[in-house]
Amino acid sequence: MMNSETRSIYRKSLIAFFIIFMSSVILDQVSKIHAERTLLKYSHEKDLKIYQGSTVPVFVSERIAEKKPGLFFGFTYVRNQGAAWGALNDLDDKYRIPFFYLVTSVAIVMIFFFLKSTPLANRLPRYALILVLSGAVGNFIDRLRLGYVIDWIDFKWNILGWYYDFPKFNVADSCISVGIGLLIFDMIVLEKRRNTANEKIA
């Protein structure tokens, strides 16, 4: 049974989580709709894999095209029917679609389980889980609505001879990456501090 103070903290946490979740999902969906409207040049009526996207540079070093030291950042329209980095993109639809529906559903259930089992005092991992949840839901909406995920953020670099064209991504992917990064930080750094503090109290 929660006392009045705990209930108040719980309500505030729910409000904060709801705001973070809705803001992330709305930003993700609005940005994808805008990307499709402004960057998509051609799309086949029936075959989702036949399309032509365009690229809009935002920041580019002239020499990056020659794979010389430099940076590129811009927007490029890409349809991803697979997982991260296009994995399973060529899998037959009768296997690919149910697979991603199942994996996403299981992931969402697991996130809710971890949210419920994480103490209210551990705010960072709870916020991190909400970010991961919002990213998973954002991409899942794409799969339900379109049959593919829209990726549009384009970044590549050549630093000290290391040339890399980073896979196109979106706001939902960013939320998932940031959330996982925060969870790793919490497990490696903050969890150790919490255990040390509990040992001192004991």
PDB file of C-alpha atoms in Angstrom:
ATOM      1  CA  MET A   1       0.000   0.000   0.000  1.00  0.00           C
ATOM      2  CA  MET A   2       1.511   3.337  -1.075  1.00  0.00           C
ATOM      3  CA  ASN A   3       1.398   6.330   1.232  1.00  0.00           C
ATOM      4  CA  SER A   4       0.375   9.792  -0.013  1.00  0.00           C
ATOM      5  CA  GLU A   5       3.969  10.883  -0.715  1.00  0.00           C
ATOM      6  CA  THR A   6       4.733   7.739  -2.716  1.00  0.00           C
ATOM      7  CA  ARG A   7       1.480   8.128  -4.677  1.00  0.00           C
ATOM      8  CA  SER A   8       2.409  11.726  -5.493  1.00  0.00           C
ATOM      9  CA  ILE A   9       5.856  10.679  -6.739  1.00  0.00           C
ATOM     10  CA  TYR A  10       4.291   7.862  -8.742  1.00  0.00           C
ATOM     11  CA  ARG A  11       1.776  10.226 -10.382  1.00  0.00           C
ATOM     12  CA  LYS A  12       4.503  12.732 -11.283  1.00  0.00           C
ATOM     13  CA  SER A  13       6.612   9.934 -12.731  1.00  0.00           C
ATOM     14  CA  LEU A  14       3.713   8.722 -14.858  1.00  0.00           C
ATOM     15  CA  ILE A  15       3.094  12.239 -16.164  1.00  0.00           C
ATOM     16  CA  ALA A  16       6.792  12.697 -16.993  1.00  0.00           C
ATOM     17  CA  PHE A  17       6.931   9.291 -18.691  1.00  0.00           C
ATOM     18  CA  PHE A  18       3.790  10.039 -20.698  1.00  0.00           C
ATOM     19  CA  ILE A  19       5.167  13.392 -21.882  1.00  0.00           C
ATOM     20  CA  ILE A  20       8.513  11.849 -22.900  1.00  0.00           C
ATOM     21  CA  PHE A  21       6.806   8.932 -24.634  1.00  0.00           C
ATOM     22  CA  MET A  22       4.244  10.979 -26.561  1.00  0.00           C
ATOM     23  CA  SER A  23       6.736  13.714 -27.512  1.00  0.00           C
ATOM     24  CA  SER A  24       9.194  11.131 -28.855  1.00  0.00           C
ATOM     25  CA  VAL A  25       6.583   9.192 -30.839  1.00  0.00           C
ATOM     26  CA  ILE A  26       4.971  12.342 -32.275  1.00  0.00           C
ATOM     27  CA  LEU A  27       8.349  13.849 -33.240  1.00  0.00           C
ATOM     28  CA  ASP A  28       9.334  10.557 -34.871  1.00  0.00           C
ATOM     29  CA  GLN A  29       6.122  10.236 -36.882  1.00  0.00           C
ATOM     30  CA  VAL A  30       5.963  13.893 -37.943  1.00  0.00           C
ATOM     31  CA  SER A  31       9.599  13.826 -39.084  1.00  0.00           C
ATOM     32  CA  LYS A  32       9.006  10.639 -41.103  1.00  0.00           C
ATOM     33  CA  ILE A  33       5.905  12.043 -42.785  1.00  0.00           C
ATOM     34  CA  HIS A  34       7.837  15.201 -43.652  1.00  0.00           C
ATOM     35  CA  ALA A  35      10.745  13.126 -44.994  1.00  0.00           C
ATOM     36  CA  GLU A  36       8.427  11.105 -47.230  1.00  0.00           C
ATOM     37  CA  ARG A  37       6.724  14.219 -48.560  1.00  0.00           C
ATOM     38  CA  THR A  38       9.934  16.134 -49.276  1.00  0.00           C
ATOM     39  CA  LEU A  39      12.541  13.459 -50.076  1.00  0.00           C
ATOM     40  CA  LEU A  40      10.585  10.780 -51.937  1.00  0.00           C
ATOM     41  CA  LYS A  41      10.785  11.272 -55.717  1.00  0.00           C
ATOM     42  CA  TYR A  42       9.078   8.139 -56.976  1.00  0.00           C
ATOM     43  CA  SER A  43       7.271   5.139 -55.533  1.00  0.00           C
ATOM     44  CA  HIS A  44       5.853   2.099 -57.331  1.00  0.00           C
ATOM     45  CA  GLU A  45       2.130   1.616 -56.740  1.00  0.00           C
ATOM     46  CA  LYS A  46       2.444  -2.025 -55.668  1.00  0.00           C
ATOM     47  CA  ASP A  47       6.085  -2.952 -55.065  1.00  0.00           C
ATOM     48  CA  LEU A  48       7.313  -1.147 -51.934  1.00  0.00           C
ATOM     49  CA  LYS A  49      10.916  -1.944 -52.778  1.00  0.00           C
ATOM     50  CA  ILE A  50      10.784   0.066 -56.007  1.00  0.00           C
ATOM     51  CA  TYR A  51      11.198   3.726 -55.136  1.00  0.00           C
ATOM     52  CA  GLN A  52      13.584   6.633 -55.535  1.00  0.00           C
ATOM     53  CA  GLY A  53      14.597   8.884 -52.698  1.00  0.00           C
ATOM     54  CA  SER A  54      16.644  12.063 -52.727  1.00  0.00           C
ATOM     55  CA  THR A  55      19.416  13.493 -50.574  1.00  0.00           C
ATOM     56  CA  VAL A  56      19.533  16.985 -49.072  1.00  0.00           C
ATOM     57  CA  PRO A  57      22.961  17.898 -47.630  1.00  0.00           C
ATOM     58  CA  VAL A  58      23.018  20.011 -44.480  1.00  0.00           C
ATOM     59  CA  PHE A  59      26.737  19.985 -43.769  1.00  0.00           C
ATOM     60  CA  VAL A  60      29.292  18.524 -46.128  1.00  0.00           C
ATOM     61  CA  SER A  61      33.036  18.661 -46.550  1.00  0.00           C
ATOM     62  CA  GLU A  62      33.850  18.855 -50.262  1.00  0.00           C
ATOM     63  CA  ARG A  63      36.482  16.140 -50.015  1.00  0.00           C
ATOM     64  CA  ILE A  64      34.249  13.560 -48.318  1.00  0.00           C
ATOM     65  CA  ALA A  65      32.905  12.512 -51.750  1.00  0.00           C
ATOM     66  CA  GLU A  66      36.470  11.529 -52.674  1.00  0.00           C
ATOM     67  CA  LYS A  67      36.742   9.567 -49.433  1.00  0.00           C
ATOM     68  CA  LYS A  68      39.241  12.079 -48.082  1.00  0.00           C
ATOM     69  CA  PRO A  69      39.112  13.483 -44.516  1.00  0.00           C
ATOM     70  CA  GLY A  70      35.790  15.168 -43.897  1.00  0.00           C
ATOM     71  CA  LEU A  71      32.215  14.911 -42.642  1.00  0.00           C
ATOM     72  CA  PHE A  72      28.793  14.687 -44.227  1.00  0.00           C
ATOM     73  CA  PHE A  73      25.435  15.240 -42.548  1.00  0.00           C
ATOM     74  CA  GLY A  74      22.143  15.464 -44.379  1.00  0.00           C
ATOM     75  CA  PHE A  75      18.775  13.875 -45.073  1.00  0.00           C
ATOM     76  CA  THR A  76      18.293  10.849 -47.359  1.00  0.00           C
ATOM     77  CA  TYR A  77      15.035   8.955 -47.837  1.00  0.00           C
ATOM     78  CA  VAL A  78      15.347   5.194 -47.335  1.00  0.00           C
ATOM     79  CA  ARG A  79      12.764   2.456 -46.803  1.00  0.00           C
ATOM     80  CA  ASN A  80      13.865  -0.204 -44.364  1.00  0.00           C
ATOM     81  CA  GLN A  81      11.754  -3.353 -44.422  1.00  0.00           C
ATOM     82  CA  GLY A  82      14.193  -5.172 -42.147  1.00  0.00           C
ATOM     83  CA  ALA A  83      15.713  -4.626 -38.737  1.00  0.00           C
ATOM     84  CA  ALA A  84      18.524  -2.266 -37.733  1.00  0.00           C
ATOM     85  CA  TRP A  85      21.054  -1.659 -40.523  1.00  0.00           C
ATOM     86  CA  GLY A  86      18.694  -3.384 -42.975  1.00  0.00           C
ATOM     87  CA  ALA A  87      19.094  -6.846 -41.455  1.00  0.00           C
ATOM     88  CA  LEU A  88      16.540  -9.374 -42.796  1.00  0.00           C
ATOM     89  CA  ASN A  89      15.507  -6.828 -45.429  1.00  0.00           C
ATOM     90  CA  ASP A  90      15.354  -9.523 -48.124  1.00  0.00           C
ATOM     91  CA  LEU A  91      13.423 -12.056 -46.062  1.00  0.00           C
ATOM     92  CA  ASP A  92      10.124 -13.168 -47.615  1.00  0.00           C
ATOM     93  CA  ASP A  93       7.161 -11.058 -46.423  1.00  0.00           C
ATOM     94  CA  LYS A  94       5.248 -14.072 -45.101  1.00  0.00           C
ATOM     95  CA  TYR A  95       8.065 -14.658 -42.609  1.00  0.00           C
ATOM     96  CA  ARG A  96       9.421 -11.133 -42.152  1.00  0.00           C
ATOM     97  CA  ILE A  97       6.178  -9.350 -41.231  1.00  0.00           C
ATOM     98  CA  PRO A  98       4.978 -11.833 -38.546  1.00  0.00           C
ATOM     99  CA  PHE A  99       8.547 -12.037 -37.200  1.00  0.00           C
ATOM    100  CA  PHE A 100       8.815  -8.287 -36.614  1.00  0.00           C
ATOM    101  CA  TYR A 101       5.301  -8.086 -35.182  1.00  0.00           C
ATOM    102  CA  LEU A 102       6.151 -10.852 -32.729  1.00  0.00           C
ATOM    103  CA  VAL A 103       9.577  -9.453 -31.769  1.00  0.00           C
ATOM    104  CA  THR A 104       8.200  -5.934 -31.255  1.00  0.00           C
ATOM    105  CA  SER A 105       5.256  -7.194 -29.174  1.00  0.00           C
ATOM    106  CA  VAL A 106       7.572  -9.262 -26.949  1.00  0.00           C
ATOM    107  CA  ALA A 107       9.960  -6.305 -26.573  1.00  0.00           C
ATOM    108  CA  ILE A 108       7.126  -3.983 -25.508  1.00  0.00           C
ATOM    109  CA  VAL A 109       5.865  -6.498 -22.938  1.00  0.00           C
ATOM    110  CA  MET A 110       9.398  -6.921 -21.548  1.00  0.00           C
ATOM    111  CA  ILE A 111       9.893  -3.142 -21.287  1.00  0.00           C
ATOM    112  CA  PHE A 112       6.662  -2.809 -19.297  1.00  0.00           C
ATOM    113  CA  PHE A 113       7.823  -5.656 -17.044  1.00  0.00           C
ATOM    114  CA  PHE A 114      11.158  -3.935 -16.373  1.00  0.00           C
ATOM    115  CA  LEU A 115       9.389  -0.611 -15.784  1.00  0.00           C
ATOM    116  CA  LYS A 116       7.142  -2.213 -13.196  1.00  0.00           C
ATOM    117  CA  SER A 117      10.040  -3.948 -11.436  1.00  0.00           C
ATOM    118  CA  THR A 118      12.369  -0.911 -11.416  1.00  0.00           C
ATOM    119  CA  PRO A 119      12.128   1.103  -8.151  1.00  0.00           C
ATOM    120  CA  LEU A 120      10.680   4.627  -8.428  1.00  0.00           C
ATOM    121  CA  ALA A 121      13.895   6.026  -6.962  1.00  0.00           C
ATOM    122  CA  ASN A 122      15.888   4.717  -9.949  1.00  0.00           C
ATOM    123  CA  ARG A 123      14.698   7.414 -12.315  1.00  0.00           C
ATOM    124  CA  LEU A 124      17.390   7.192 -14.995  1.00  0.00           C
ATOM    125  CA  PRO A 125      16.727   3.561 -16.001  1.00  0.00           C
ATOM    126  CA  ARG A 126      12.988   4.257 -16.012  1.00  0.00           C
ATOM    127  CA  TYR A 127      13.444   7.236 -18.353  1.00  0.00           C
ATOM    128  CA  ALA A 128      15.782   5.109 -20.469  1.00  0.00           C
ATOM    129  CA  LEU A 129      13.175   2.354 -20.763  1.00  0.00           C
ATOM    130  CA  ILE A 130      10.555   4.913 -21.823  1.00  0.00           C
ATOM    131  CA  LEU A 131      12.881   6.119 -24.584  1.00  0.00           C
ATOM    132  CA  VAL A 132      13.425   2.559 -25.791  1.00  0.00           C
ATOM    133  CA  LEU A 133       9.663   1.958 -25.650  1.00  0.00           C
ATOM    134  CA  SER A 134       8.889   5.120 -27.633  1.00  0.00           C
ATOM    135  CA  GLY A 135      11.430   4.138 -30.290  1.00  0.00           C
ATOM    136  CA  ALA A 136      10.033   0.618 -30.586  1.00  0.00           C
ATOM    137  CA  VAL A 137       6.471   1.947 -30.866  1.00  0.00           C
ATOM    138  CA  GLY A 138       7.499   4.626 -33.389  1.00  0.00           C
ATOM    139  CA  ASN A 139       9.008   2.079 -35.773  1.00  0.00           C
ATOM    140  CA  PHE A 140       6.179  -0.380 -35.126  1.00  0.00           C
ATOM    141  CA  ILE A 141       3.648   2.263 -36.228  1.00  0.00           C
ATOM    142  CA  ASP A 142       5.552   2.513 -39.514  1.00  0.00           C
ATOM    143  CA  ARG A 143       5.378  -1.240 -40.056  1.00  0.00           C
ATOM    144  CA  LEU A 144       1.640  -1.270 -39.375  1.00  0.00           C
ATOM    145  CA  ARG A 145       0.925   1.860 -41.416  1.00  0.00           C
ATOM    146  CA  LEU A 146       3.306   1.436 -44.334  1.00  0.00           C
ATOM    147  CA  GLY A 147       4.871  -2.023 -44.282  1.00  0.00           C
ATOM    148  CA  TYR A 148       8.347  -0.521 -43.881  1.00  0.00           C
ATOM    149  CA  VAL A 149      10.255   1.884 -41.638  1.00  0.00           C
ATOM    150  CA  ILE A 150      11.262   5.302 -42.965  1.00  0.00           C
ATOM    151  CA  ASP A 151      14.908   6.196 -42.317  1.00  0.00           C
ATOM    152  CA  TRP A 152      16.046   9.681 -43.259  1.00  0.00           C
ATOM    153  CA  ILE A 153      19.038  10.875 -41.203  1.00  0.00           C
ATOM    154  CA  ASP A 154      22.274  10.491 -43.170  1.00  0.00           C
ATOM    155  CA  PHE A 155      25.746  10.722 -41.637  1.00  0.00           C
ATOM    156  CA  LYS A 156      29.156   9.690 -42.933  1.00  0.00           C
ATOM    157  CA  TRP A 157      32.732  10.554 -42.083  1.00  0.00           C
ATOM    158  CA  ASN A 158      36.361  10.032 -42.932  1.00  0.00           C
ATOM    159  CA  ILE A 159      38.521  10.498 -39.859  1.00  0.00           C
ATOM    160  CA  LEU A 160      42.196   9.509 -39.819  1.00  0.00           C
ATOM    161  CA  GLY A 161      41.654   7.190 -42.774  1.00  0.00           C
ATOM    162  CA  TRP A 162      38.489   5.636 -41.327  1.00  0.00           C
ATOM    163  CA  TYR A 163      35.726   6.113 -43.902  1.00  0.00           C
ATOM    164  CA  TYR A 164      32.275   5.032 -42.780  1.00  0.00           C
ATOM    165  CA  ASP A 165      28.845   5.598 -44.263  1.00  0.00           C
ATOM    166  CA  PHE A 166      26.650   5.215 -41.189  1.00  0.00           C
ATOM    167  CA  PRO A 167      23.367   3.351 -41.867  1.00  0.00           C
ATOM    168  CA  LYS A 168      20.441   5.741 -42.332  1.00  0.00           C
ATOM    169  CA  PHE A 169      18.323   6.099 -39.211  1.00  0.00           C
ATOM    170  CA  ASN A 170      15.432   8.058 -37.708  1.00  0.00           C
ATOM    171  CA  VAL A 171      14.235   9.648 -34.461  1.00  0.00           C
ATOM    172  CA  ALA A 172      12.890   6.330 -33.141  1.00  0.00           C
ATOM    173  CA  ASP A 173      16.276   4.671 -33.681  1.00  0.00           C
ATOM    174  CA  SER A 174      17.920   7.580 -31.851  1.00  0.00           C
ATOM    175  CA  CYS A 175      15.561   7.145 -28.883  1.00  0.00           C
ATOM    176  CA  ILE A 176      16.369   3.435 -28.710  1.00  0.00           C
ATOM    177  CA  SER A 177      20.135   4.072 -28.929  1.00  0.00           C
ATOM    178  CA  VAL A 178      20.081   6.814 -26.278  1.00  0.00           C
ATOM    179  CA  GLY A 179      17.875   4.697 -24.018  1.00  0.00           C
ATOM    180  CA  ILE A 180      20.165   1.666 -24.288  1.00  0.00           C
ATOM    181  CA  GLY A 181      23.194   3.904 -23.681  1.00  0.00           C
ATOM    182  CA  LEU A 182      21.597   5.275 -20.514  1.00  0.00           C
ATOM    183  CA  LEU A 183      20.748   1.754 -19.324  1.00  0.00           C
ATOM    184  CA  ILE A 184      24.356   0.650 -19.829  1.00  0.00           C
ATOM    185  CA  PHE A 185      25.593   3.727 -17.944  1.00  0.00           C
ATOM    186  CA  ASP A 186      23.158   2.976 -15.122  1.00  0.00           C
ATOM    187  CA  MET A 187      24.248  -0.664 -14.878  1.00  0.00           C
ATOM    188  CA  ILE A 188      27.978   0.098 -14.989  1.00  0.00           C
ATOM    189  CA  VAL A 189      28.158   3.300 -12.932  1.00  0.00           C
ATOM    190  CA  LEU A 190      25.001   4.111 -10.968  1.00  0.00           C
ATOM    191  CA  GLU A 191      24.134   0.558  -9.911  1.00  0.00           C
ATOM    192  CA  LYS A 192      27.599   0.210  -8.409  1.00  0.00           C
ATOM    193  CA  ARG A 193      27.103   3.449  -6.473  1.00  0.00           C
ATOM    194  CA  ARG A 194      23.696   2.300  -5.222  1.00  0.00           C
ATOM    195  CA  ASN A 195      25.154  -1.007  -4.038  1.00  0.00           C
ATOM    196  CA  THR A 196      27.983   0.816  -2.254  1.00  0.00           C
ATOM    197  CA  ALA A 197      25.513   3.165  -0.549  1.00  0.00           C
ATOM    198  CA  ASN A 198      23.344   0.220   0.574  1.00  0.00           C
ATOM    199  CA  GLU A 199      26.395  -1.563   1.992  1.00  0.00           C
ATOM    200  CA  LYS A 200      27.286   1.510   4.046  1.00  0.00           C
ATOM    201  CA  ILE A 201      23.735   1.712   5.412  1.00  0.00           C
ATOM    202  CA  ALA A 202      23.752  -1.975   6.260  1.00  0.00           C
TER     203      ALA A 202
END
